[in-house]
Amino acid sequence: MANNASSSISPSNYTESATKQTEALKSLFDPHSIDPHLLQKIEYDALVWSSLHGLLVGDRASEKSGRIPGVGLIHAPISLLPTPFPESHWKQACEVAPIFNELVDRVSLDSEFLQESLSRTKKVDAFTARLLDIHAKILDMGKKEEIRLGLHRSDYMLDEQTNSLLQIELNTISSSFPGLSCLVSELHRSLLHQYKQHLALDPLQIPQNNAVGLFAETLYRAWAEYNNPRAVVVIVVQTEERNMYDQHWISTLNFTYEVRSIRRTLGEIDAQGEILPDGSLIVDGEAVAVVYFRAGYAPTDYPSESEWSARLLIEQSCAVKCPSISYHLAGTKKIQQELAKPNQLERFLENKDDIAKVRKCFAGLWSLDDSSIIKDAIENPGLYVMKPQREGGGNNIYGEDVRLSLQRMEKEGMEENAAAYILMQRIFPVISRAVLMRDGISHKEHVISELGIYGTYLRNKTDVIVNDNSGYLMRTKVSSSNEGGVAAGFAVLDSVYLV
Amino acid sequence: MANNASSSISPSNYTESATKQTEALKSLFDPHSIDPHLLQKIEYDALVWSSLHGLLVGDRASEKSGRIPGVGLIHAPISLLPTPFPESHWKQACEVAPIFNELVDRVSLDSEFLQESLSRTKKVDAFTARLLDIHAKILDMGKKEEIRLGLHRSDYMLDEQTNSLLQIELNTISSSFPGLSCLVSELHRSLLHQYKQHLALDPLQIPQNNAVGLFAETLYRAWAEYNNPRAVVVIVVQTEERNMYDQHWISTLNFTYEVRSIRRTLGEIDAQGEILPDGSLIVDGEAVAVVYFRAGYAPTDYPSESEWSARLLIEQSCAVKCPSISYHLAGTKKIQQELAKPNQLERFLENKDDIAKVRKCFAGLWSLDDSSIIKDAIENPGLYVMKPQREGGGNNIYGEDVRLSLQRMEKEGMEENAAAYILMQRIFPVISRAVLMRDGISHKEHVISELGIYGTYLRNKTDVIVNDNSGYLMRTKVSSSNEGGVAAGFAVLDSVYLV
């Protein structure tokens, strides 16, 4: 079951031109060689800027900071300066965003494809199973989403060996950091401007980033499409949320559209929610136009049946969901892997150029029922990553552990384990130098970066109303961590410097 | 030694019209009667707004928050909604600001007046004595300030009994909160706008507040007047400063004028500072155009000889000082009291209207060598406040303690104690209802408010370049505290709602 790449990965893909480009990137500027006195000034100014401009999170050290705004605040972890990124790959990622938006929408409409592709995942992952149950119930009701809203983020890494932009994952639920990512771009532009005599970097090479504005605008347009002037936007949140300011930036902008929003946990929605006979959702006495999920993406967001019951209630209502259960499922890793198989994209997209553009971003993705790939992975474990099918992150398997895991699975019977993991081409990202700031302290590190491109999509029964690429998120982390994807907890916010 | 008022204070000053106006103020809106559910929403939004817009201070609970920006942040203590204030008194306070600016400048030039008026204070207050020593040394040098910069704030309370606006003090050094006060006005305007359907308050009744912009602009113009494009502004700071973001707001704006600023403690200036033969001040290798004091106003800011040595060094240089030692002395309580004596204002101001406007703001102020006042104060201690001559605040004496203190002094010999205190007419401020927010928690309180009007002044040898009223600060505190002046540590930031 091969993907777009050849049946296995060979180091011969390594190209000379890629090396040259990488070297050019590295030599462009080296934040580690900045004069320490100057560096200290830039660090101080970055911390001040972050404090004055709301580039903040709740401090983990503060008990109340995840529940009460305005207390226990700390600057968001950031890269002090932007990270160089090739303009050609940047453009590629932006260009493909609306195609991914369209793809998600098309896939979401193919209920059979979703149920079938995920049927094996269902057996090993209780979380996906519950999502599929809701999906099936909605299918049984014969209910269709007429207004469909997607606020996505497609994440990429730049593979140094193949000089290609490879998709890590496509987030269709709760895409984080549209607010703070804009602020980091602004911070970096401001620092480059302020220190222009010392750093030979052009602030205009940091692309404009208006993710938060476009998210807010698209939420507003979905709200307007729902067409009840008194209805609110419900933001589904976790009980404790230290990244609340990222979310509040969107609510603040929503207010400029005179749209009111309320924040509720799934538990609260279960307690306060009901569906009227006409299908409209009422939460705490308020008619709901749009439900915007900033929680509900991970198993831990459903500690009891109450949360599942709220999710079902929302899905059964005629409120606009961001995302619907189908959009949510369309963003799972398993679907990503299915779409990477030959002739699958063709089921959903007509335009050959579009198909080629999407395919170009796919890393090698294989299920564990391909014995030739398993053989290759046991022989060359360093070239693969094993990713759990389970959503909600973590626990990728790298290096020697890939070999050990596969050998264990072969002993135990591959059949049992095959559904729990997929194999992915291991990406060897460009390593650069950076100064990372956390808790007011700076660290000179060798880092890798992951680029996320936001996409906004809105359509009704007849027309596509919005389909755009909508700003970006750069996340950077110490390169000694595993390279298969940036774990959100340990990555800092960053911006792009086009080269 | 009587002041503008009659020789003592009589409750007969209480006027009927004042009562009516006060009642109108109180009934305008009562934040205590807002529906609790709605109140909770407004509180939440106020905390979010403060976090996103830099209305922040360092949290006392965080050890590092006074030294490192970006860590241990917490929303500034605020009043949830603006406090009603009569438009006529507001206009009066704004109108008199440029006259006070001019008055400070004229008084600062009369060295004999300063030295003589403070000669007795010098004996009881080591701090004022040290300031006077520096002043005398500069006089001996024959040195004159050609560029004179004042960033003042004149603080008032509204006396309910006389329906008059009375000056509490005139700050000529380190006037705080030009940054955060603007943000509170903006916050309140934003809340009134957002909740216009629930609160019948017009956001436009909160006056525009651009204190921070005008402070930054005036600092810039002083810098430009100094005329060395490579010179910096030195902000003199305390070693620990939890109100640093108020200061950073000014620096941030300075940067828009492409003026660089550096922050130094007096100790650091002592270690890193020198005066070149041409009189210019160098700190840490940088030529200094302007020294802006946000420390140095209290005895605790001079823990060793090193700080005094820095203060002298600055004063001996040709850098623009904000304030010079003469401006600093012109703002002392003793000078305020001297100016309140008959025919003193006439020494410094020509225009009779101006003199009348200034005098109108003076509360009764008497030194302790007036035996008839002491007699009256012992009989009616509730009508007086005893204020220490010492600068740097605190320890006003109220109520029965006034009687006890005066009787003790009479026993010990009034001569000894007379210089240490002045007597001031006790102000009975309007009490209103407010919701105060601190540490993320709201408190319904009966409060009193103090209005500060910022004034900016800049002149060179020949011309007055700037002389304006420049925004405002409203501070509000629980009314059970002593009313003689709002202690900064326990007051919250507020804004004015004109009625």
Coordinates of N, CA and C in Angstrom, one line a residue, chain A residues 37 41 43-44 47-49 51-56 59 64 67-75 190 193-197 244-246 248-249 252 255 258 260 262-264 284 286 439-441, chain B residues 37 41 43-44 47-49 51-56 59 64 67-75 190 193-197 244-246 248-249 252 255 258 260 262-264 284 286 439-441:
Chain A
H37 N 25.3 41.8 25.3 CA 24.7 43.0 25.8 C 23.5 43.4 25.0
K41 N 19.2 43.3 25.8 CA 18.3 44.4 25.6 C 17.1 43.9 24.7
E43 N 16.0 40.9 24.5 CA 15.2 40.0 25.4 C 14.3 40.8 26.3
Y44 N 14.8 41.8 26.9 CA 14.0 42.7 27.8 C 12.9 43.3 27.0
L47 N 10.1 40.9 26.2 CA 9.2 40.6 27.4 C 8.3 41.7 27.7
V48 N 8.8 43.0 27.6 CA 7.9 44.1 27.8 C 6.8 44.2 26.8
W49 N 7.2 44.0 25.5 CA 6.2 44.1 24.4 C 5.1 43.0 24.6
S51 N 4.1 41.7 27.3 CA 3.2 42.1 28.5 C 2.2 43.2 28.1
L52 N 2.7 44.2 27.3 CA 1.8 45.3 27.0 C 0.8 44.9 25.9
H53 N 1.1 43.9 25.1 CA 0.3 43.6 24.0 C -0.5 42.3 24.1
G54 N -0.6 41.8 25.3 CA -1.4 40.6 25.4 C -0.9 39.3 24.8
L55 N 0.4 39.2 24.7 CA 1.0 37.9 24.2 C 1.3 37.1 25.5
L56 N 0.2 36.6 26.1 CA 0.3 36.1 27.4 C -0.4 34.7 27.5
D59 N 0.0 31.2 33.9 CA 1.3 30.6 34.4 C 0.9 29.3 35.0
K64 N -4.8 29.6 40.0 CA -6.0 30.1 39.5 C -5.9 30.5 38.0
R67 N -8.4 29.5 35.3 CA -9.8 29.7 35.5 C -10.3 31.1 35.5
I68 N -9.4 32.0 36.1 CA -9.8 33.4 36.3 C -8.9 34.2 35.4
P69 N -9.5 35.0 34.5 CA -8.6 35.9 33.7 C -8.0 37.0 34.5
G70 N -6.9 37.5 34.1 CA -6.2 38.6 34.7 C -5.3 38.3 35.9
V71 N -5.3 37.0 36.3 CA -4.4 36.6 37.4 C -3.4 35.5 36.9
G72 N -2.2 35.5 37.6 CA -1.3 34.5 37.2 C -0.8 34.5 35.8
L73 N -0.6 35.7 35.2 CA -0.3 35.9 33.8 C 1.2 35.8 33.7
I74 N 1.6 35.2 32.5 CA 3.1 35.2 32.2 C 3.2 35.3 30.6
H75 N 4.3 35.9 30.2 CA 4.4 36.0 28.7 C 4.4 34.6 28.1
S190 N 8.3 44.3 15.1 CA 8.7 45.5 15.9 C 10.1 45.4 16.4
H193 N 12.5 46.2 13.5 CA 12.5 47.6 13.3 C 13.3 48.4 14.3
Q194 N 13.1 48.0 15.6 CA 13.7 48.8 16.6 C 15.3 48.5 16.6
Y195 N 15.7 47.3 16.2 CA 17.1 47.0 16.2 C 17.7 46.9 14.8
K196 N 17.1 47.7 13.9 CA 17.5 47.6 12.5 C 19.0 48.0 12.3
Q197 N 19.5 48.8 13.2 CA 20.9 49.2 13.1 C 21.9 48.1 13.5
M244 N -6.1 30.7 27.5 CA -7.4 31.4 27.3 C -7.2 32.7 26.5
Y245 N -6.1 33.4 26.6 CA -6.0 34.7 26.0 C -5.9 34.6 24.5
D246 N -5.4 33.5 24.0 CA -5.5 33.2 22.5 C -6.9 33.2 22.1
H248 N -9.5 34.5 23.9 CA -10.1 35.8 24.1 C -9.9 36.8 23.0
W249 N -8.7 36.7 22.4 CA -8.4 37.6 21.3 C -9.5 37.5 20.2
T252 N -12.8 39.0 21.5 CA -12.7 40.5 21.5 C -13.1 41.0 20.1
F255 N -16.6 40.8 19.2 CA -17.4 41.9 19.7 C -17.5 43.1 18.8
E258 N -20.2 43.0 16.9 CA -21.4 43.1 17.8 C -22.0 41.7 17.9
R260 N -22.2 38.5 20.3 CA -21.9 38.1 21.7 C -21.5 36.7 21.7
I262 N -20.4 33.3 24.4 CA -20.4 32.8 25.8 C -19.5 31.6 25.8
R263 N -18.8 31.4 26.9 CA -17.8 30.3 27.1 C -18.5 29.3 27.9
R264 N -18.5 28.0 27.5 CA -19.1 27.0 28.3 C -18.2 25.7 28.1
D284 N -28.2 27.9 28.3 CA -28.3 28.9 29.3 C -29.3 30.0 28.9
E286 N -29.9 31.1 26.0 CA -29.5 31.9 24.8 C -29.6 31.0 23.6
D439 N 9.4 31.7 30.8 CA 9.4 32.2 32.2 C 10.4 33.3 32.4
G440 N 10.5 34.1 31.4 CA 11.4 35.3 31.5 C 12.9 35.0 31.4
I441 N 13.2 33.8 31.0 CA 14.6 33.3 30.9 C 14.9 32.9 29.4
Chain B
H37 N -25.8 38.4 37.8 CA -25.3 37.6 36.7 C -24.7 38.5 35.7
K41 N -20.5 39.0 34.4 CA -20.1 39.1 33.0 C -19.2 40.3 32.8
E43 N -17.5 41.9 35.0 CA -16.2 41.7 35.7 C -15.3 40.8 34.9
Y44 N -15.8 39.7 34.3 CA -15.0 38.8 33.5 C -14.4 39.5 32.3
L47 N -11.6 41.9 33.3 CA -10.3 41.2 33.5 C -9.7 40.7 32.2
V48 N -10.5 40.3 31.3 CA -9.9 39.9 30.0 C -9.3 41.1 29.3
W49 N -10.1 42.2 29.2 CA -9.7 43.4 28.6 C -8.3 43.9 29.2
S51 N -6.0 42.2 30.6 CA -4.9 41.2 30.3 C -4.5 41.5 28.8
L52 N -5.4 41.7 27.9 CA -5.1 41.8 26.5 C -4.5 43.1 26.2
H53 N -4.8 44.2 27.0 CA -4.4 45.5 26.7 C -3.3 46.1 27.6
G54 N -2.7 45.2 28.4 CA -1.5 45.7 29.1 C -1.9 46.6 30.3
L55 N -3.1 46.4 30.8 CA -3.5 47.1 32.1 C -3.0 46.2 33.3
L56 N -1.7 46.2 33.4 CA -1.1 45.2 34.3 C -0.1 45.8 35.3
D59 N 2.7 41.2 40.2 CA 2.0 40.6 41.3 C 2.9 40.6 42.5
K64 N 9.7 37.5 41.5 CA 10.5 38.1 40.4 C 9.8 39.3 39.7
R67 N 11.3 42.7 39.0 CA 12.6 42.9 38.4 C 12.5 42.4 36.9
I68 N 11.8 41.3 36.6 CA 11.8 40.8 35.3 C 10.5 41.1 34.6
P69 N 10.5 41.7 33.5 CA 9.2 41.9 32.8 C 8.6 40.6 32.3
G70 N 7.3 40.5 32.1 CA 6.7 39.4 31.5 C 6.4 38.2 32.4
V71 N 6.8 38.3 33.7 CA 6.6 37.2 34.6 C 5.8 37.8 35.8
G72 N 5.0 36.9 36.4 CA 4.3 37.3 37.6 C 3.3 38.5 37.4
L73 N 2.7 38.5 36.3 CA 1.8 39.6 35.9 C 0.4 39.4 36.5
I74 N -0.3 40.5 36.8 CA -1.6 40.5 37.3 C -2.3 41.8 36.8
H75 N -3.6 41.7 36.6 CA -4.4 42.9 36.2 C -4.2 44.0 37.3
S190 N -15.0 51.1 26.8 CA -15.3 49.8 26.1 C -16.4 49.0 26.7
H193 N -19.8 50.7 26.2 CA -20.2 50.5 24.9 C -20.8 49.0 24.7
Q194 N -20.0 48.1 25.3 CA -20.4 46.7 25.1 C -21.7 46.4 25.9
Y195 N -21.9 47.1 27.0 CA -23.1 46.8 27.8 C -24.1 47.9 27.7
K196 N -24.2 48.6 26.6 CA -25.0 49.8 26.5 C -26.5 49.4 26.6
Q197 N -26.8 48.2 26.3 CA -28.3 47.8 26.5 C -28.6 47.6 27.9
M244 N 6.0 48.7 36.8 CA 6.9 48.9 35.6 C 6.1 49.1 34.3
Y245 N 5.0 48.5 34.2 CA 4.3 48.5 32.9 C 3.7 49.9 32.6
D246 N 3.3 50.6 33.7 CA 2.9 52.0 33.5 C 4.1 52.8 32.9
H248 N 6.7 51.4 31.2 CA 7.0 50.9 29.9 C 6.1 51.4 28.8
W249 N 4.9 51.8 29.2 CA 4.0 52.4 28.1 C 4.6 53.7 27.6
T252 N 7.6 52.8 25.4 CA 7.2 52.2 24.1 C 6.8 53.4 23.1
F255 N 9.7 55.2 21.8 CA 10.3 54.6 20.7 C 9.7 55.0 19.3
E258 N 11.5 57.4 17.9 CA 12.9 56.9 17.6 C 13.9 57.5 18.7
R260 N 15.7 56.5 22.1 CA 16.1 55.4 22.9 C 16.0 55.8 24.3
I262 N 17.0 54.2 28.4 CA 17.6 53.2 29.2 C 17.1 53.4 30.6
R263 N 16.9 52.3 31.3 CA 16.4 52.3 32.7 C 17.6 52.0 33.7
R264 N 17.7 52.9 34.6 CA 18.8 52.7 35.6 C 18.4 53.1 37.0
D284 N 26.7 54.8 31.5 CA 27.0 53.5 30.8 C 27.4 53.8 29.3
E286 N 26.6 56.1 27.3 CA 25.6 56.8 26.5 C 25.5 58.3 27.0
D439 N -6.9 41.3 42.4 CA -6.5 39.9 42.3 C -7.6 39.0 41.8
G440 N -8.3 39.6 40.8 CA -9.4 38.8 40.1 C -10.7 38.7 40.9
I441 N -10.7 39.4 42.0 CA -11.9 39.3 42.9 C -12.6 40.6 43.0

